[in-house]
Coordinates of C-alpha atoms in Angstrom, one line a residue:
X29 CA 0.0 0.0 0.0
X30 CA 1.5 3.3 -0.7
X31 CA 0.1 6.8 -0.4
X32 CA 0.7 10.2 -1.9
X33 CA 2.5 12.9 -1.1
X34 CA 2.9 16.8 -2.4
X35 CA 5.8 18.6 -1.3
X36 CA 5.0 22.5 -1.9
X37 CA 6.3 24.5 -3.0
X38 CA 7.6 22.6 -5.8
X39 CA 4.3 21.0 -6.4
X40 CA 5.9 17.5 -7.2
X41 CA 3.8 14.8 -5.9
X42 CA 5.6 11.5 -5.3
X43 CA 4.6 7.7 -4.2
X44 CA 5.2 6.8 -0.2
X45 CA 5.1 3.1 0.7
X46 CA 3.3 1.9 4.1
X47 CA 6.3 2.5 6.7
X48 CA 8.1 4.8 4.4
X49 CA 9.5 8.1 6.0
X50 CA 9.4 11.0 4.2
X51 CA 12.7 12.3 4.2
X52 CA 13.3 8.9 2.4
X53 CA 11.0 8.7 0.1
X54 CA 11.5 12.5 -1.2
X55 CA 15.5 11.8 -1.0
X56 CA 14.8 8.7 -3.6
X57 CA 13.2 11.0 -5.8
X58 CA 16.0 13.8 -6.1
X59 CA 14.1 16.1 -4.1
X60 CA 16.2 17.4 -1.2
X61 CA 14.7 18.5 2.5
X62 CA 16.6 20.1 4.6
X63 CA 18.0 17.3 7.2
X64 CA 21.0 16.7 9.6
X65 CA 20.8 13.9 11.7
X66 CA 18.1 11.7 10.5
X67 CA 16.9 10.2 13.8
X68 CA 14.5 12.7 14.5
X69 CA 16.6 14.5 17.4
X70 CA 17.9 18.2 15.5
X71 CA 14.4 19.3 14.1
X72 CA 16.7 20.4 11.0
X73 CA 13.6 18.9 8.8
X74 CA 10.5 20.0 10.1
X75 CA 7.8 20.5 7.8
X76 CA 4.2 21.7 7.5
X77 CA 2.2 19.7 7.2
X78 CA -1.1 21.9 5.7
X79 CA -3.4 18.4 4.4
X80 CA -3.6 14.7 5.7
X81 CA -2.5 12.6 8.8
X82 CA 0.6 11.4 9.6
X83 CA 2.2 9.4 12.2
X84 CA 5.1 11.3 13.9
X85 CA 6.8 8.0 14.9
X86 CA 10.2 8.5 16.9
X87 CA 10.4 12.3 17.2
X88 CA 12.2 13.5 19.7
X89 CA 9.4 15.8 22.3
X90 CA 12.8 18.9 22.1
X91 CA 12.8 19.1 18.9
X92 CA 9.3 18.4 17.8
X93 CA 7.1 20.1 21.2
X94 CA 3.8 19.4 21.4
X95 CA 2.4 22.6 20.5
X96 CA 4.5 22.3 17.4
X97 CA 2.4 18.7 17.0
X98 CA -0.7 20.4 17.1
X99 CA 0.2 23.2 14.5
X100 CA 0.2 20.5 12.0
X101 CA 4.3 20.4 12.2
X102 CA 6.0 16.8 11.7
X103 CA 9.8 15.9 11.5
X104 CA 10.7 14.3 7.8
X105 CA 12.5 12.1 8.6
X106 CA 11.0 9.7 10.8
X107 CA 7.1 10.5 9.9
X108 CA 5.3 8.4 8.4
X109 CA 2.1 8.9 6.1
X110 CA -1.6 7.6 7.5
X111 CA -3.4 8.9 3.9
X112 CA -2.7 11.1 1.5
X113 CA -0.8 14.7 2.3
X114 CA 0.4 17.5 1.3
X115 CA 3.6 19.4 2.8
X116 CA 5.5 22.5 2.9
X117 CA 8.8 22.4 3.3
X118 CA 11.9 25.0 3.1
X119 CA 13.7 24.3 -0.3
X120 CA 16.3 26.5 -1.6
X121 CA 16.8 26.4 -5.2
X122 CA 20.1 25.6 -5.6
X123 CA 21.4 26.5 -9.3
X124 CA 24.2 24.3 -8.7
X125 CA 23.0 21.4 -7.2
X126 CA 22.3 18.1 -9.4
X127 CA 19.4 15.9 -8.4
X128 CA 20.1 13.2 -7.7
X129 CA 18.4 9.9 -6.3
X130 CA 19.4 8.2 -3.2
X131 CA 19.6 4.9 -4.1
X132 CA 20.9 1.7 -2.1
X133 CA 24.5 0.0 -3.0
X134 CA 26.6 -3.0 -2.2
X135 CA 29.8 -3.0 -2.0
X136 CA 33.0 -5.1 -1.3
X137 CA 35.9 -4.0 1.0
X138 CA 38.9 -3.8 -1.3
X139 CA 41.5 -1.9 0.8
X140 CA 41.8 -1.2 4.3
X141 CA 44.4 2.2 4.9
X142 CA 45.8 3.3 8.4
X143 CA 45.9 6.5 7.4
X144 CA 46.5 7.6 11.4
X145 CA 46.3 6.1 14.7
X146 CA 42.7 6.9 15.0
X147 CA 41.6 6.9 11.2
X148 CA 41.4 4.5 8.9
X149 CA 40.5 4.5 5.0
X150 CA 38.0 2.4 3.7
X151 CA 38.1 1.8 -0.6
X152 CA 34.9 0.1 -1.2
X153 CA 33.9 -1.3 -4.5
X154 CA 30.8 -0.5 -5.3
X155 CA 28.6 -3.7 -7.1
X156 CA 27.5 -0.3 -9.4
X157 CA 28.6 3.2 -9.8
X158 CA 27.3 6.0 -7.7
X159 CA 26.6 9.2 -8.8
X160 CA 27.3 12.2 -6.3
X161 CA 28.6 15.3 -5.7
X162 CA 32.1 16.1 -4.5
X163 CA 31.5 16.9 -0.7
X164 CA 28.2 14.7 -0.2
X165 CA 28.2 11.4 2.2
X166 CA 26.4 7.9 2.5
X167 CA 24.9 5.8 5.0
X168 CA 26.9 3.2 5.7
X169 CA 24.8 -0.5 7.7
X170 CA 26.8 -2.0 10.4
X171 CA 25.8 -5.1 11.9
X172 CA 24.4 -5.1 15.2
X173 CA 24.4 -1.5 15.2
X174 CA 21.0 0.5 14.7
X175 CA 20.4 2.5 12.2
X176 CA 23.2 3.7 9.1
X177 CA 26.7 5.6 9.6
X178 CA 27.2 8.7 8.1
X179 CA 31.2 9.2 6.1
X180 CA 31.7 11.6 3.4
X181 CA 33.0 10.2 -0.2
X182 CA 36.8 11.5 0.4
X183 CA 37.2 10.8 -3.1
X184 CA 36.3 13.1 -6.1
X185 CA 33.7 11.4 -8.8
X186 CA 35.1 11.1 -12.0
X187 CA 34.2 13.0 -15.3
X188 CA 30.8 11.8 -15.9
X189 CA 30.0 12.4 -12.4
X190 CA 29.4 8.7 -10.9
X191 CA 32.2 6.6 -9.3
X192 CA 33.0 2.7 -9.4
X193 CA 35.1 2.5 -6.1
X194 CA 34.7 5.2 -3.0
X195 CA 37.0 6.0 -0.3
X196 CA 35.5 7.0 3.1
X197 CA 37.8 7.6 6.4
X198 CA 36.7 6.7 9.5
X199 CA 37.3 8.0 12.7
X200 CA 37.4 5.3 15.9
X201 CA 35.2 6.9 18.4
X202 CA 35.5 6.1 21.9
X203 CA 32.7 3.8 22.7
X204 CA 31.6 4.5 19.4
X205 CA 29.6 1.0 18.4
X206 CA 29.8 1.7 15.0
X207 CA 33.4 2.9 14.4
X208 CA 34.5 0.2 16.8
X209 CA 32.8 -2.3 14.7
X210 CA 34.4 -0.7 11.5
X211 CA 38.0 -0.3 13.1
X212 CA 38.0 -4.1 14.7
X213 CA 36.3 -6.5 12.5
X214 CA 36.0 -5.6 9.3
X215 CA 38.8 -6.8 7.0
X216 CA 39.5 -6.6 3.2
X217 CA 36.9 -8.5 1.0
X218 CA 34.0 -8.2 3.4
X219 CA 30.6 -6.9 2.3
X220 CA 28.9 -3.8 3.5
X221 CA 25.7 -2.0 2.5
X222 CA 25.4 1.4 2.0
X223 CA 22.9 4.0 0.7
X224 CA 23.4 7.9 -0.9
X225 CA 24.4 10.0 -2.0
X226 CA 22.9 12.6 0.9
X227 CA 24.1 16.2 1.9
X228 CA 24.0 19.4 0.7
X229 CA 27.8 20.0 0.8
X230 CA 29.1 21.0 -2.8
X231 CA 31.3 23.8 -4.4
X232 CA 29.1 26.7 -5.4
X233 CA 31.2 27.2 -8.7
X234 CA 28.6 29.6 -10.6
X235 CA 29.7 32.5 -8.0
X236 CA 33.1 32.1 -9.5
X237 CA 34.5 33.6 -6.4
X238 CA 37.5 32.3 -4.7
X239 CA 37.2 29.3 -1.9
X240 CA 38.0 28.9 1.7
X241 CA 37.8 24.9 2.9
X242 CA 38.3 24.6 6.7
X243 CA 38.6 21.1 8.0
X244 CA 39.6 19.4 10.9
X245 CA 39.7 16.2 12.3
X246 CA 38.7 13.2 9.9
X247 CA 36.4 16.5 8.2
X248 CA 39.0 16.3 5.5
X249 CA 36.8 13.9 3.5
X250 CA 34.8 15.8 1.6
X251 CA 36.6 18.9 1.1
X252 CA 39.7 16.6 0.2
X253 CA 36.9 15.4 -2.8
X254 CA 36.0 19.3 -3.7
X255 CA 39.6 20.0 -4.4
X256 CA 40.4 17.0 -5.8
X257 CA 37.7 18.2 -8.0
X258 CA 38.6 21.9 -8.5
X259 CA 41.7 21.2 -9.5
X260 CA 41.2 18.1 -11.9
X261 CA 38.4 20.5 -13.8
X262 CA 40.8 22.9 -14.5
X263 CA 39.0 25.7 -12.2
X264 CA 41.4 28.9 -11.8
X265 CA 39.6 30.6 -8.8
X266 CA 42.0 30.7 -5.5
X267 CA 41.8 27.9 -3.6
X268 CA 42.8 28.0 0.1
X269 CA 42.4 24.9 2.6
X270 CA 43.0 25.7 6.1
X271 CA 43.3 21.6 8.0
X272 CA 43.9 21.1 11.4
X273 CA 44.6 18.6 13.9
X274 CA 46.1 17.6 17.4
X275 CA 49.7 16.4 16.3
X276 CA 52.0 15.6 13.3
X277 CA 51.0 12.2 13.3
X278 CA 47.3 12.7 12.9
X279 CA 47.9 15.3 9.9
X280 CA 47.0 12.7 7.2
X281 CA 47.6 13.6 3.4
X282 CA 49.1 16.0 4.5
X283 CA 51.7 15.4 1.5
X284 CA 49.3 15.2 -1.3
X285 CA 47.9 18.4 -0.6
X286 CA 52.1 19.6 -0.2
X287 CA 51.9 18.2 -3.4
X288 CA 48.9 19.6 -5.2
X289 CA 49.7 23.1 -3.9
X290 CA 53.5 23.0 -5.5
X291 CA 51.7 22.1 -8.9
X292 CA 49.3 24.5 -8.6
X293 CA 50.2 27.8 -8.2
X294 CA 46.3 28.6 -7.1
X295 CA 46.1 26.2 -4.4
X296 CA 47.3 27.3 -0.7
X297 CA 48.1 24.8 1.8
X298 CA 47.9 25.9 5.2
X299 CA 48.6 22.9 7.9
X300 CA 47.6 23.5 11.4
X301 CA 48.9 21.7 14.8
X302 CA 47.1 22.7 18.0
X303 CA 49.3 20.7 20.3
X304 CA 52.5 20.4 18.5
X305 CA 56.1 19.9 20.8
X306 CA 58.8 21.4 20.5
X307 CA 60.7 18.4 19.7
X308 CA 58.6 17.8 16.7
X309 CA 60.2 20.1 14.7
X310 CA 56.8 21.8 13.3
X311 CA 57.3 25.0 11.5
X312 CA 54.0 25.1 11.0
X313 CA 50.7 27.3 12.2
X314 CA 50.4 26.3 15.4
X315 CA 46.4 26.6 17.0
X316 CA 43.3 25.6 15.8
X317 CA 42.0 26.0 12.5
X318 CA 40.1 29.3 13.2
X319 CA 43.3 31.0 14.6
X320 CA 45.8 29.9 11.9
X321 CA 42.7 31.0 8.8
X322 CA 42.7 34.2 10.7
X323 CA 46.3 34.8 11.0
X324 CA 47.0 33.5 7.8
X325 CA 44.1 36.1 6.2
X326 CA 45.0 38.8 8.1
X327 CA 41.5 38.5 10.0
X328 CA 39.9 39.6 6.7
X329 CA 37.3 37.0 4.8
X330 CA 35.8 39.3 2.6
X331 CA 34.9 38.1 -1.2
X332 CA 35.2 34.3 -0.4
X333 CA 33.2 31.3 -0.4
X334 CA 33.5 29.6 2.8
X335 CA 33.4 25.2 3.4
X336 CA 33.2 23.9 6.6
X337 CA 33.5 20.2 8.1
X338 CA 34.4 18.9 10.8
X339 CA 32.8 18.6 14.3
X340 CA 30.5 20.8 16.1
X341 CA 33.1 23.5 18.3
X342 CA 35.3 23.3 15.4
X343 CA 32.5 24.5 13.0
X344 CA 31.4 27.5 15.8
X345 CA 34.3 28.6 16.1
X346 CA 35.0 28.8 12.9
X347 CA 32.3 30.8 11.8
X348 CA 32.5 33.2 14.6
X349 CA 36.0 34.4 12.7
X350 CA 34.7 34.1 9.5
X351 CA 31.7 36.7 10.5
X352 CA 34.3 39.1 12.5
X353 CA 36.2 39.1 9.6
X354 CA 33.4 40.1 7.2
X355 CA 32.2 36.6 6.0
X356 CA 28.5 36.8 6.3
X357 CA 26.0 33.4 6.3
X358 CA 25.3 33.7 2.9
X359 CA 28.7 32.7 1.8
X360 CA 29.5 29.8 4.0
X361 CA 28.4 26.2 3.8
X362 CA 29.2 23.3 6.4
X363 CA 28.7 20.1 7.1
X364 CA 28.3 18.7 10.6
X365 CA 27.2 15.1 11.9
X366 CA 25.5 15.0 14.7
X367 CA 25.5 12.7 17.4
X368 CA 22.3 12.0 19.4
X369 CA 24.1 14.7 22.3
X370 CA 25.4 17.0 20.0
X371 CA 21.7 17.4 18.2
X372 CA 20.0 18.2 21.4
X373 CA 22.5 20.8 22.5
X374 CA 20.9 24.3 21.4
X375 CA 21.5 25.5 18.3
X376 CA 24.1 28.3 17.6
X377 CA 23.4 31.8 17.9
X378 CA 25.3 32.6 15.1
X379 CA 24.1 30.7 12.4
X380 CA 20.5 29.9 11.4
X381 CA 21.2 26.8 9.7
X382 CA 23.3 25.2 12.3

């Protein structure tokens, strides 16, 4: 049994099975909702609902309140559809965003990297290609472990847009099932399931304006893809990446991009230690990613686009400099998972899409 639903103000009306949610069954259709952490705790997709019932299933009572329930609001991603509906939802029209299905993939383990003591690289390949976006992730199913994994493609797609093998680096969290899972048992050759392409995170290259990408962390992934991107399509717009970790050790590819920026004259690398010793011999920035952008910048963002990924104080922090120094929200993009504690934190002040 399936049902209909419209999803204004495009006016596209699509098919929802029995069970369905509609973040997924809008997300297999091309048609992107706003959404973050897809378990119904961040409220990032709330929607109107204006005709029809629906069941509101697992959503959190913080970031769906009961007063909100009664106005006819619902959370996307984990309601379900009791009859027919219609729904508004805030779309931007992005002119450079592709639409693009979310569709389901296997995929065998072929390589297993150490990139770092805490991160390791997964190349999966795929049983068919995936099309996506540089900077966009998937949903990676781990057994025993409810519900998907979210890792950015770290790789860039190739010319016609789809890839036949992905790279995704994963972080061991500390009492992290899922990671764990990934870090300890699985080996080369194994299976894994995986859905996508999801996110929002992609170069706007139709401003033609020159880019910022701040990472830190394993937030390299995706805009490690971008540039790999930028720079294979021949783009000539100034291209600055800003990456920061803890210690030498943890600064992974941190040779390809010394690489890539010696080739390409347009391309700055600027590698960040925020607990580097002496005895290292780092001559380095030294800080975190938001103090060596400003210092390398001069405090002054005006007239770029701005990427962010990496986790949650890294991503405040960094937009607080980027809007001292003249960088306002309509030039800067991120990309932030969220655990089930980071999405019930309050959202930041700064930033109305955080």
């Amino acid at each position: 049994m399936s049902y209909q639903l419209t999803i204004e103000p495009l006016g596209a009306t699509i098919d929802v099975e029995e069970g369905q949610t509609l973040l997924d069954a809008a997300l297999r259709q091309g048609i992107y909702i706003p959404h973050a952490c897809g378990h119904g705790l961040c409220g990032t997709c709330k929607v109107q609902l204006t005709d029809g019932e629906v069941d509101h299933g697992a959503a959190n009572p913080f970031a769906l309140m009961e007063m909100e329930r009664d106005d006819g609001k619902t959370l996307a991603c984990c309601a379900t559809l009791q009859s027919d509906a219609t729904i508004e939802a805030d779309i931007d029209d992005e002119p450079d965003a592709q639409i693009i299905p979310m569709r389901d993939f296997e995929a065998t383990v072929a390589r297993i990297e150490q990139l770092t003591p805490t991160i390791k690289a997964l190349h999966l390949r795929l049983d068919q290609p995936i099309r996506y976006q540089a900077g966009q992730y998937v949903q990676v199913q781990i057994p025993g472990v409810e519900g998907g994994r979210a890792f950015s493609i770290a790789n860039a797609p190739q010319a016609d847009g789809q890839s036949s093998e992905i790279e995704l680096n994963v972080r061991r969290v500390p009492g992290g099932a899922g990671t764990t899972w990934l870090h300890e048992s699985l080996k080369e050759g194994d299976r894994l399931r995986l859905t996508g392409p999801y996110g929002r995170f992609f170069v706007r290259r139709s401003a033609a304006m020159p880019m910022l990408f701040m990472a830190g962390g394993s937030g390299l992934s995706s805009p490690r893809a971008m540039i790999l991107e930028l720079l294979a399509s021949g783009c000539t717009q100034p291209i600055t990446l800003v990456y920061g970790q803890r210690s030498a050790q943890e600064l992974y590819y941190d040779a390809e991009f010394r690489a890539l920026a010696a080739r390409h004259p347009h391309f700055t690398y600027v590698p960040a230690l925020s607990e580097a010793a002496d005895s290292d011999g780092w001559d380095g920035a030294r800080g975190f990613v938001h103090e060596a952008a400003r210092a390398h910048f001069g405090g002054t963002f005006t007239g770029h686009k701005a990427y962010l990924c990496g986790p949650p104080p890294m991503i405040e922090a960094c937009i607080g400099t980027l809007m001292q120094g003249r960088l306002f929200e309509r030039d800067i993009y991120t990309e932030k998972f969220l655990s089930a504690a980071d999405a019930q934190q309050a959202r930041s002040p700064l930033f109305r899409t955080i």
